Coordinates of C-alpha atoms and ligand atoms in Angstrom, one line a residue:
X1418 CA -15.8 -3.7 -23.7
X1419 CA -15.1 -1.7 -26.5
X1420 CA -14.2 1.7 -25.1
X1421 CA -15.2 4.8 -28.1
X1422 CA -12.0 7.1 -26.9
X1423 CA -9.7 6.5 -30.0
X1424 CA -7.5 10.0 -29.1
X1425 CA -5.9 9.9 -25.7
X1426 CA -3.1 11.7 -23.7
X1427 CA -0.6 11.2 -21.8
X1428 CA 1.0 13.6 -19.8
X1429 CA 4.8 13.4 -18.3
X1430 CA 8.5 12.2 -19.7
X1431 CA 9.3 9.4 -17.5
X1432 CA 9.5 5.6 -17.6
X1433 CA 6.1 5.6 -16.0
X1434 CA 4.4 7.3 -18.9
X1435 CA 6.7 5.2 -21.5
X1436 CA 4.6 2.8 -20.0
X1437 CA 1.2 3.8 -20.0
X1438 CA 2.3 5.0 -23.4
X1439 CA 2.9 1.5 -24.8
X1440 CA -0.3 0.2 -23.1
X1441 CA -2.6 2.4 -25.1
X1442 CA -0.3 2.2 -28.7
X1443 CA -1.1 -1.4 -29.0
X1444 CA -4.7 -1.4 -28.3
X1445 CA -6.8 -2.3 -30.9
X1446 CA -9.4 0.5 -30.7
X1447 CA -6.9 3.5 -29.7
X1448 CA -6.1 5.2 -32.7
X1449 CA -3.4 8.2 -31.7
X1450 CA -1.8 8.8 -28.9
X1451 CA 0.0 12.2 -27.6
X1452 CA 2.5 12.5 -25.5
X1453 CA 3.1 15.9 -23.7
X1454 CA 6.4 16.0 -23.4
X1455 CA 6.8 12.1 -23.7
X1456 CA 10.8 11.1 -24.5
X1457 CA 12.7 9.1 -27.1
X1458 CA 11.2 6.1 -25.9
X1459 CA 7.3 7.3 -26.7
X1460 CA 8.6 8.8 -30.0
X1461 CA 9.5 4.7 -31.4
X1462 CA 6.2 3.8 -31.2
X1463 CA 3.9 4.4 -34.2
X1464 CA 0.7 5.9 -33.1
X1465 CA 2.3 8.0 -30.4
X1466 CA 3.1 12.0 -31.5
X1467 CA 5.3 13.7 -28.8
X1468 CA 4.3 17.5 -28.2
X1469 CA 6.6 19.7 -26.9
X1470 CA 4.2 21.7 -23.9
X1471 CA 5.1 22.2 -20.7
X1472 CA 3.2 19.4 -18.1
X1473 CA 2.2 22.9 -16.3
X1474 CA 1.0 24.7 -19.1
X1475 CA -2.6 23.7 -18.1
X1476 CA -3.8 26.7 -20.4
X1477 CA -2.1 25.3 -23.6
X1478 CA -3.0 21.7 -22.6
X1479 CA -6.7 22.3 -22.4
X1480 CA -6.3 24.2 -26.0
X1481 CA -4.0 21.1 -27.2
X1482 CA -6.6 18.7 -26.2
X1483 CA -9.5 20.8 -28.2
X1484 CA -7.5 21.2 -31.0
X1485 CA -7.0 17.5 -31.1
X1486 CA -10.3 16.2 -30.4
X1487 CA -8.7 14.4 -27.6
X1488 CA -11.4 12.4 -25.6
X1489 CA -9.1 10.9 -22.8
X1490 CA -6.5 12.0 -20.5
X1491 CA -4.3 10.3 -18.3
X1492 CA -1.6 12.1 -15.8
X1493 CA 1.3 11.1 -14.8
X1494 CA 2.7 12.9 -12.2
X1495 CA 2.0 14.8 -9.7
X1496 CA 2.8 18.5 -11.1
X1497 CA 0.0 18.3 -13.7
X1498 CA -2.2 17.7 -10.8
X1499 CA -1.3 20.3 -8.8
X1500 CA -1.6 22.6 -11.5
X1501 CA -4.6 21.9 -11.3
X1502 CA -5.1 19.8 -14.9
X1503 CA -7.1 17.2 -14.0
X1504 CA -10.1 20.0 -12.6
X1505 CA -9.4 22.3 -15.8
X1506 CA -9.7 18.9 -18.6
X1507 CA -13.0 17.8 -16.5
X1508 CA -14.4 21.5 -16.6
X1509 CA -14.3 21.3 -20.1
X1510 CA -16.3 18.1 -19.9
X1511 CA -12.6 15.7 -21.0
X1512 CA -12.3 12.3 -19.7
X1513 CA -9.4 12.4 -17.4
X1514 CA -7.6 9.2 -15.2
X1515 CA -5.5 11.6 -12.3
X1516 CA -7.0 12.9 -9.1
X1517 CA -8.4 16.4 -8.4
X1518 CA -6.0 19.1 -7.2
X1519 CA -7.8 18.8 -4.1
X1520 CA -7.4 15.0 -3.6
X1521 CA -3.9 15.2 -4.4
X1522 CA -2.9 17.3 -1.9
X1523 CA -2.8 13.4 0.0
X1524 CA 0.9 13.9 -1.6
X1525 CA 1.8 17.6 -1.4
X1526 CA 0.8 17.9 2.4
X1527 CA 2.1 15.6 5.0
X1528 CA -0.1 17.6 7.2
X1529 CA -2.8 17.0 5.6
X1530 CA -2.1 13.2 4.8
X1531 CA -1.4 13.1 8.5
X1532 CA -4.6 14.5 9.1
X1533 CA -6.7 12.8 7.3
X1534 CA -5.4 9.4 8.2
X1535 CA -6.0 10.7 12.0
X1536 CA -10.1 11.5 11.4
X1537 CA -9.9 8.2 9.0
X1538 CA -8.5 5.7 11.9
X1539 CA -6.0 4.5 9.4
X1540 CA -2.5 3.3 11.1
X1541 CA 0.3 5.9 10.6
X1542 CA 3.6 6.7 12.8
X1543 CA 3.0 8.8 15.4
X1544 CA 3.4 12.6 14.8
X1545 CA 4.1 16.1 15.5
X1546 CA 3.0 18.9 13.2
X1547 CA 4.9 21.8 13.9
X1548 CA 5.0 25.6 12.1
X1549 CA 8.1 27.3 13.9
X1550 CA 11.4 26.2 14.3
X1551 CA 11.0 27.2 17.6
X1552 CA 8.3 24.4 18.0
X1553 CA 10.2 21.9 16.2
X1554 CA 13.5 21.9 18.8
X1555 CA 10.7 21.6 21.3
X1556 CA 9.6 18.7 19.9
X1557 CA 13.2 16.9 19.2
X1558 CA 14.8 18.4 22.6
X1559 CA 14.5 15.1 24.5
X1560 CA 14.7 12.7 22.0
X1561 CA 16.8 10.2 20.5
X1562 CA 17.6 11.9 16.8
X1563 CA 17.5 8.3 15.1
X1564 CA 14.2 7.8 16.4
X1565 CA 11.9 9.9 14.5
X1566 CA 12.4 11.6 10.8
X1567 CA 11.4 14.9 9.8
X1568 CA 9.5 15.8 6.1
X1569 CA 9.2 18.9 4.8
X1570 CA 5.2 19.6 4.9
X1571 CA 5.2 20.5 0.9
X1572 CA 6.6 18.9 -2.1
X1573 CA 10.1 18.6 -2.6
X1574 CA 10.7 16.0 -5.5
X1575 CA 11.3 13.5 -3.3
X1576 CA 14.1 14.4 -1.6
X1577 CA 11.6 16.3 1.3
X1578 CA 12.6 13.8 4.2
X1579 CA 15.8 13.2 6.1
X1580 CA 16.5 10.5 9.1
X1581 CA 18.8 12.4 11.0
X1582 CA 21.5 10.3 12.8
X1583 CA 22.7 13.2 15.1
X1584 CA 20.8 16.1 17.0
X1585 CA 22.6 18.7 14.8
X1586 CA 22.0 16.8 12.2
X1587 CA 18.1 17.5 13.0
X1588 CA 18.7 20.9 14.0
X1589 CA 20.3 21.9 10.4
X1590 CA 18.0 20.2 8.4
X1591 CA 14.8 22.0 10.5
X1592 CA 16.7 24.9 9.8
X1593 CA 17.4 24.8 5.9
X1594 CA 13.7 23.4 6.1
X1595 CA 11.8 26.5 7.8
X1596 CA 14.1 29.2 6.1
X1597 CA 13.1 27.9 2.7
X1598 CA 16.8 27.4 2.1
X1599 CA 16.6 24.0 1.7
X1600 CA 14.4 21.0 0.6
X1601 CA 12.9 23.0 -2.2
X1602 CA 11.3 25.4 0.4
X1603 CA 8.8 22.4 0.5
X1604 CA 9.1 23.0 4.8
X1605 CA 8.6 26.8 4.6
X1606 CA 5.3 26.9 6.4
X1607 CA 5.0 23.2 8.2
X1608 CA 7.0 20.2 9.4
X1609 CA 5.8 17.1 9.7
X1610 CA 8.1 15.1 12.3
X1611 CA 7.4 11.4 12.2
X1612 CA 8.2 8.2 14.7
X1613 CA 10.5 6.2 12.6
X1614 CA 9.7 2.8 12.1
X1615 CA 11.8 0.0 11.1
X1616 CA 10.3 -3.1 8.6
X1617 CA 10.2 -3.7 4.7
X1618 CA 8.3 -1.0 2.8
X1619 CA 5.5 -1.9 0.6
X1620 CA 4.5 0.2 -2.1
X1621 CA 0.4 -0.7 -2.8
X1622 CA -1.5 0.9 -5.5
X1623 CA -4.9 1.7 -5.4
X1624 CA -7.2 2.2 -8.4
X1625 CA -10.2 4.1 -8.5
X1626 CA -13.1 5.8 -10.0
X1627 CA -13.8 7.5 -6.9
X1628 CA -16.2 4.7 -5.3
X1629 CA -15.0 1.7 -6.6
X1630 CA -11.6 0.3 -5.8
X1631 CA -9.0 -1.9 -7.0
X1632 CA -5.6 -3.1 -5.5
X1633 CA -2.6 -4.0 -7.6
X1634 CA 0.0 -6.7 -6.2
X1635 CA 2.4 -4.9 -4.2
X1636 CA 5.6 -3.7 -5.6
X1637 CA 8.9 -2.9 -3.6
X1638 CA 11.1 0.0 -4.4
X1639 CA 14.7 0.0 -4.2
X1640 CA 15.8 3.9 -3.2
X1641 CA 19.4 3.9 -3.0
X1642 CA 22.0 4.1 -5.5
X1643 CA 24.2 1.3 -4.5
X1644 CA 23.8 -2.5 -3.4
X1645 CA 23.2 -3.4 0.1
X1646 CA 21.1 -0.5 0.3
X1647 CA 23.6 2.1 0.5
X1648 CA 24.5 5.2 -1.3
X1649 CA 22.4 8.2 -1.4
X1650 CA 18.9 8.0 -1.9
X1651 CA 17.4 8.3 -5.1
X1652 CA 13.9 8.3 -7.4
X1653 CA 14.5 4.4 -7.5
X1654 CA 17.0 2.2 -9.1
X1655 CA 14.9 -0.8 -9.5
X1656 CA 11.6 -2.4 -8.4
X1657 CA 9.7 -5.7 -8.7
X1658 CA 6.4 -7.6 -8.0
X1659 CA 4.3 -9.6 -7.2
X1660 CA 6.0 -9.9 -3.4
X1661 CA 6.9 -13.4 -2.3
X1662 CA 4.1 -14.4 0.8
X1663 CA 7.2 -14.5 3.2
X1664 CA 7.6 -10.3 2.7
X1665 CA 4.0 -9.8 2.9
X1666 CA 1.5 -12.7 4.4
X1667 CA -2.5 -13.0 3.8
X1668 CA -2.8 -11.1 6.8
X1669 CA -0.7 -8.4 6.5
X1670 CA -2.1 -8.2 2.7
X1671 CA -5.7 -8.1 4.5
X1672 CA -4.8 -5.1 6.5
X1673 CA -3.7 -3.2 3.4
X1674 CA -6.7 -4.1 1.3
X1675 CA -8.6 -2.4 4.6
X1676 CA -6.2 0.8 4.7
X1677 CA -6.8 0.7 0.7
X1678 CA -10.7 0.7 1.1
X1679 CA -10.6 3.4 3.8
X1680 CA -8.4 5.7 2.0
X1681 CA -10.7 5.9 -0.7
X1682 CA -14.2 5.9 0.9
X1683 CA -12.5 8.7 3.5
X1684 CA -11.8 10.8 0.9
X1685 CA -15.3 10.5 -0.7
X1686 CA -17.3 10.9 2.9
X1687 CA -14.7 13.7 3.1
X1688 CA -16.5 15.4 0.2
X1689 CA -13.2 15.0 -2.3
X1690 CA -13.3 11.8 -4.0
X1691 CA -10.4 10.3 -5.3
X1692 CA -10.2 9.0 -9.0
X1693 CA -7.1 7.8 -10.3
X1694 CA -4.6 5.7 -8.9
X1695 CA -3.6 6.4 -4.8
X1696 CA -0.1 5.3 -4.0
X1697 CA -0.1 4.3 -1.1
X1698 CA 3.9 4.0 0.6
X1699 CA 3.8 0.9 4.1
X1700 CA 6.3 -0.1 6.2
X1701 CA 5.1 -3.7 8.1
X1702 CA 6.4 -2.2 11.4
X1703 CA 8.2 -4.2 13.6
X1704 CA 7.3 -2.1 16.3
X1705 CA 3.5 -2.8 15.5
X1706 CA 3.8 -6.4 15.5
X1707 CA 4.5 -6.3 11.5
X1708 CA 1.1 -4.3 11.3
X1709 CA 1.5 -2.2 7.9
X1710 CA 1.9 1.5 9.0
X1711 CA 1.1 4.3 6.0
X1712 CA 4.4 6.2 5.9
X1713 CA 2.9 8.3 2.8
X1714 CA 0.8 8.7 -0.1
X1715 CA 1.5 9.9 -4.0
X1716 CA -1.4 10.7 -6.4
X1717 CA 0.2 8.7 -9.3
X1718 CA 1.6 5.7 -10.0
X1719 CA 5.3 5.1 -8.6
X1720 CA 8.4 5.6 -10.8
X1721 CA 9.5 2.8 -11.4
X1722 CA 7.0 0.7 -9.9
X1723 CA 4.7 1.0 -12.9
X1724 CA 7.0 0.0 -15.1
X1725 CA 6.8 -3.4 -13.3
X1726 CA 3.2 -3.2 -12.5
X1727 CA 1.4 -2.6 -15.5
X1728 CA 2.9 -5.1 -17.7
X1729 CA 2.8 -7.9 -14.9
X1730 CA -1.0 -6.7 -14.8
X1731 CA -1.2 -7.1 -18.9
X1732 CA 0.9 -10.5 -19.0
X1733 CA -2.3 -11.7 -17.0
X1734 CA -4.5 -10.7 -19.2
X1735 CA -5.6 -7.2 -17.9
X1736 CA -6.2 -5.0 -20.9
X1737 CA -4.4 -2.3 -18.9
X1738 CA -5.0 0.5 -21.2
X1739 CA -9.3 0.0 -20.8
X1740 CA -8.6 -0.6 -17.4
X1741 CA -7.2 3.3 -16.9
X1742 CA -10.3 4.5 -19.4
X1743 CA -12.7 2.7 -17.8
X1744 CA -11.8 4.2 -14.3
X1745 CA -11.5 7.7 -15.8
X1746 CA -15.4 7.7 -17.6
X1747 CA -16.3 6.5 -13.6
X1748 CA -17.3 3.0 -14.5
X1749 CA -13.8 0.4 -13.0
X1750 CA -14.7 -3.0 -13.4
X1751 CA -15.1 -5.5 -10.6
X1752 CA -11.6 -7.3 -11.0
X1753 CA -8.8 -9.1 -8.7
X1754 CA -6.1 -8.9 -10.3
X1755 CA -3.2 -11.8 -9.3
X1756 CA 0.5 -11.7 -11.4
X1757 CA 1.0 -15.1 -13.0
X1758 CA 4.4 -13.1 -14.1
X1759 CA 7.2 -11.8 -12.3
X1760 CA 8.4 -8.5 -13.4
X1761 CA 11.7 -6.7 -12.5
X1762 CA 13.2 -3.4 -13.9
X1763 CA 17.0 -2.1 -13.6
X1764 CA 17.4 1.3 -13.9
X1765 CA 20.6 2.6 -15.8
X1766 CA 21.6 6.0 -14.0
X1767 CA 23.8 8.3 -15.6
X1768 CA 27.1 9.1 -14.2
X1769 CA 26.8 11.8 -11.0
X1770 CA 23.3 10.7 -10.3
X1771 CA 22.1 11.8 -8.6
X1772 CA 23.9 14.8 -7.5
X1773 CA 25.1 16.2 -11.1
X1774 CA 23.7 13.5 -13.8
X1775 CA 25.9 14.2 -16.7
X1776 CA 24.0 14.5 -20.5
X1777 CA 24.7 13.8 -23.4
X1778 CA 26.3 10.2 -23.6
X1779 CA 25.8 7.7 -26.3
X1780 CA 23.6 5.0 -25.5
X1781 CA 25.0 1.3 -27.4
X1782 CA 23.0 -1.8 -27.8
X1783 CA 19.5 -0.4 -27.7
X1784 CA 18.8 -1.2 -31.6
X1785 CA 19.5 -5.6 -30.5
X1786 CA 16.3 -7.3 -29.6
X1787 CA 16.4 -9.1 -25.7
X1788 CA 14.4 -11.8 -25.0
X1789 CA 11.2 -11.5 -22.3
X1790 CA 12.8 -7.8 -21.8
X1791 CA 11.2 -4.1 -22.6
X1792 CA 13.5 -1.0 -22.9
X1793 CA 12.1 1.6 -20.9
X1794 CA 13.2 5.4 -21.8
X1795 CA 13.1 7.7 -19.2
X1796 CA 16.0 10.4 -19.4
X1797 CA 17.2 9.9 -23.3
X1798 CA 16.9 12.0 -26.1
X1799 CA 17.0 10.8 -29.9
X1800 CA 19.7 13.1 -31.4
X1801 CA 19.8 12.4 -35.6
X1802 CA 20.2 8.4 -35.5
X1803 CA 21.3 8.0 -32.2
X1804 CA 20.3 7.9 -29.0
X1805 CA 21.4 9.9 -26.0
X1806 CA 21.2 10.2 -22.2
X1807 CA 19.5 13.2 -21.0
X1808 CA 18.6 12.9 -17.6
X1809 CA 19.6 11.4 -14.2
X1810 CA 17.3 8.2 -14.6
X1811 CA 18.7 7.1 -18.3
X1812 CA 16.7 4.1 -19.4
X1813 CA 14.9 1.0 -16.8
X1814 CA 15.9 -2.5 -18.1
X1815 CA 12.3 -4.5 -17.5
X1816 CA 12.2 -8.2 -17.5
X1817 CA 10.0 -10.9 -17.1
X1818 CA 10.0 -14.3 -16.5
X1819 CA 7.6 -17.3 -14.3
X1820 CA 9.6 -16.6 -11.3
X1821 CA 11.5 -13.5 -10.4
X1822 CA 14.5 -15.4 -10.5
X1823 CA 14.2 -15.7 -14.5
X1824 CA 12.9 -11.9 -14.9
X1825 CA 16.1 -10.5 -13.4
X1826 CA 18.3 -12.8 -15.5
X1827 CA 16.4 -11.6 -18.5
X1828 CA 16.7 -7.8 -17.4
X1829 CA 20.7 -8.0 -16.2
X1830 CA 21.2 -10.4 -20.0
X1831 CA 20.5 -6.9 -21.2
X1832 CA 22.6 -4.9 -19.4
X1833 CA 26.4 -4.6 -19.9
X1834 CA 29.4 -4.1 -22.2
X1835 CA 27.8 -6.4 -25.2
X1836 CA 24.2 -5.2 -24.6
X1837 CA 23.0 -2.4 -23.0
X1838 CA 25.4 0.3 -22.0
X1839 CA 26.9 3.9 -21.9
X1840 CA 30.0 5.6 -20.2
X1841 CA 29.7 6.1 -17.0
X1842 CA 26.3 4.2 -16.5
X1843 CA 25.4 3.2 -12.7
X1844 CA 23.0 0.5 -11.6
X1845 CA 22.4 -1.5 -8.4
X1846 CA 22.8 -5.5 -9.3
X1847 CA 20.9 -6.9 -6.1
X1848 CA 17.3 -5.6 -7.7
X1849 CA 14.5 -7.8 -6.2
X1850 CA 17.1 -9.6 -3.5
X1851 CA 14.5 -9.8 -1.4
X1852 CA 12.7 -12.3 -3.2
X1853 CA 15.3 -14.0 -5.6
X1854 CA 17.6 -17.3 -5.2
X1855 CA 21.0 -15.9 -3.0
X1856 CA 24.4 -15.8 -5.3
X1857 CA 22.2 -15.7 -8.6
X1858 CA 23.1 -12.1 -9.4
X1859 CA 23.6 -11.5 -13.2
X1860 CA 26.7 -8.8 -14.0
Ligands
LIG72 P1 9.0 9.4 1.5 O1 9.6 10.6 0.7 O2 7.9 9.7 2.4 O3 8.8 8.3 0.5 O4 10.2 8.9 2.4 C1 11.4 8.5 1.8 C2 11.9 7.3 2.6 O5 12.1 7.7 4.0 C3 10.9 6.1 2.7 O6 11.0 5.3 1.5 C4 11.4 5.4 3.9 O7 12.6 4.6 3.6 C5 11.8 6.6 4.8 N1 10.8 6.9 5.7 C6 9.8 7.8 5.6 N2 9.0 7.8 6.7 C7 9.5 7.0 7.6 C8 9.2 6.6 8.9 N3 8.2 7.1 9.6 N4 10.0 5.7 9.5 C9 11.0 5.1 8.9 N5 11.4 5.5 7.6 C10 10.7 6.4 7.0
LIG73 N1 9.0 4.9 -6.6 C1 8.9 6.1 -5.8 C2 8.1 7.2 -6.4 O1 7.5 7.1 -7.4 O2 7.9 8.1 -5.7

């Protein structure tokens, strides 16, 4: 379907809208493409102008996008939301793919997530929403710290949620939480404090136009720095999909296509439909009999998940970029989408991620071509002819390949001293383990 939107924009710097970026530059009909901020990555492709606004600035976006005769919007994360972009750009009769500030507040409230799931029936830990520090010792007094996990009620860049192994270890978080000190003040007014489960996690993405819902493959999400799972938790050092049918079986896969389906017609009988793309975070709970539990929702796409998911979806012949249009104008198509390609991403961390990422190192081997591999930027910056790190989360290495076990050589063949590399770089070398051959590990 020919779509008439010619001028679109993205909003965000990450290697999520890198992505979304390179969908709509090499669609036929899509003539120009903005990025607000975008990143050295966006600025390599042709069509695709970088403007240097804040992702906030909703005031100076709006003007932006009159200025520019800019027909279609899509947000990438979840601040532009908040701001409340999304409502301003559709007041002013824009086309926009990114949920409502209203709807997204299924990410910036765990209270609310929590409470919503509760009226919807949709499976979620148990929990206790507490507004005093007072009432959250009462609540942990008698239990066993390691099982439950506290999250601040707000948002806190993803760093809201701690699993305490000791008692004071619960007690000084819940107090760093409701002083504000701590967490980004993200627990100042609420505390969500949840059973912990154990099982894989599953991160599903939902698409839709606010009735009509589609669900990617699932992706899984590797949060720590180092191998094995350990190291200190971070925005994500890797991710792959589709999952093989041992992590996730028809069943299990049924269930989430129900929680999917609910999420989105809840929020619609709720009176604030969704439209965009729900994230929607499962752990297959061992304590439920492998049931998939909802342990939280985003309002975007997951960084670095779509850097996976989208060109898996275009690899089978998704035209990715009409896709996100379509669902923005209200009108998704009917599809089912299935990878015939497995795709894996590495991410290259700069050194002191992610406690003090150092800037300014020189990037090497980005100008050689890699075979079945795209470079994605996410903290770089293009100083004169080179290319520097800027950011915690330098670049994400995406291959692909028939079977996962031939995307991750293809992503690790471009990693390294003779292809892609910088002092002090950082990455995990067990991406997609779960689902790879043992002892085939690429360094
Ligand atoms: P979130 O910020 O909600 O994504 O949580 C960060 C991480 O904490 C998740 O990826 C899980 O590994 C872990 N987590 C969150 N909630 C739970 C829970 N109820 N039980 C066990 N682990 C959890
Ligand atoms: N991949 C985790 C996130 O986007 O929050």
């Amino acid at each position: 379907m020919p779509v008439e939107d010619t001028v679109v924009l993205v909003v965000g710097s990450g290697g999520r809208e890198h992505e979304l970026v390179r969908q709509l530059a090499w669609t036929a009909d899509i003539q120009k493409v903005y990025a607000i901020p975008g990143n050295a990555g966006t600025a390599l492709l042709d069509i695709v102008e970088n403007v240097d606004l804040s992702v906030t600035d909703v005031p100076a976006i709006v003007a932006f996008v009159h200025e520019h005769a800019v027909t279609t919007v899509l947000i990438g994360p979840e601040a532009p939301l908040l701001a409340g972009l999304s409502d301003a750009l559709r007041a002013e009769g824009i086309v926009v793919f990114g949920a409502s500030k209203a709807a997204a507040m299924l990410e910036a409230s765990k209270a609310f997530a929590a409470g919503f799931m509760r009226r919807q029936g949709i499976p979620q830990p148990q929990y206790w929403t507490v507004h005093s520090l007072e009432e959250a010792l009462e609540v942990i007094k008698e239990r066993d710290p390691t099982t439950y996990v506290l999250k601040a009620d707000g948002l806190a860049a993803g760093k809201g949620v701690v699993l305490p192994q000791t008692t004071y270890e619960a007690e000084e978080a819940l107090q760093l939480m409701f002083s504000g000190e701590g967490f980004d003040a993200a627990g100042k007014d609420g505390v969500v404090i949840q059973e912990r489960l154990h099982g894989p996690e599953v991160s599903a993405f939902a698409i839709s136009d606010g009735t009509n819902v589609i669900l990617l493959p699932f992706a899984q999400d590797h949060k720590r720095l180092l191998d094995n799972n350990e190291g200190p938790n971070t925005g994500g050092m890797g991710a792959y999909t589709p999952l093989p049918s041992y992590i996730v079986s028809e069943d299990q896969t049924a269930r989430i296509h129900a929680i999917a389906a609910q999420s989105i017609t809840g929020m619609a009988n709720e009176g604030n439909p969704y439209q965009g793309v729900l994230y929607i975070g499962l752990i297959l709970a061992e304590e439920r009999g492998g049931a998939p539990v909802v342990i939280e929702y985003n309002a975007r796409f997951g960084d670095p998940e779509a850097e996976v998911l989208l060109p898996a979806l275009s690899e089978s012949d998704v035209d990715v970029a009409h896709l996100l249009i379509q669902t923005a104008h209200g009108t998704l198509p009917a599809i089912h989408p299935s990878f015939k390609t497995s795709v894996l991403t590495v991410c290259l961390a700069a050194s002191g991620y992610p406690q003090t990422p150092r800037k300014g190192d020189l990037i090497e081997g980005l100008e050689n071509t890699y075979e079945n591999v795209i470079i994605h930027h996410a903290g770089t910056k293009k100083v004169d002819d080179t290319t520097l790190t800027n950011g915690g989360r330098v670049l994400y290495v995406t291959g692909f390949g028939p079977t996962l076990d031939e995307a991750a050589a293809h992503a690790y063949a471009a990693i390294g001293e003779n292809a892609i590399h910088f002092e002090g770089m950082q990455y995990r070398t067990d991406i997609g383990y779960q689902g790879r051959t043992p002892n085939t590990t690429v360094v």
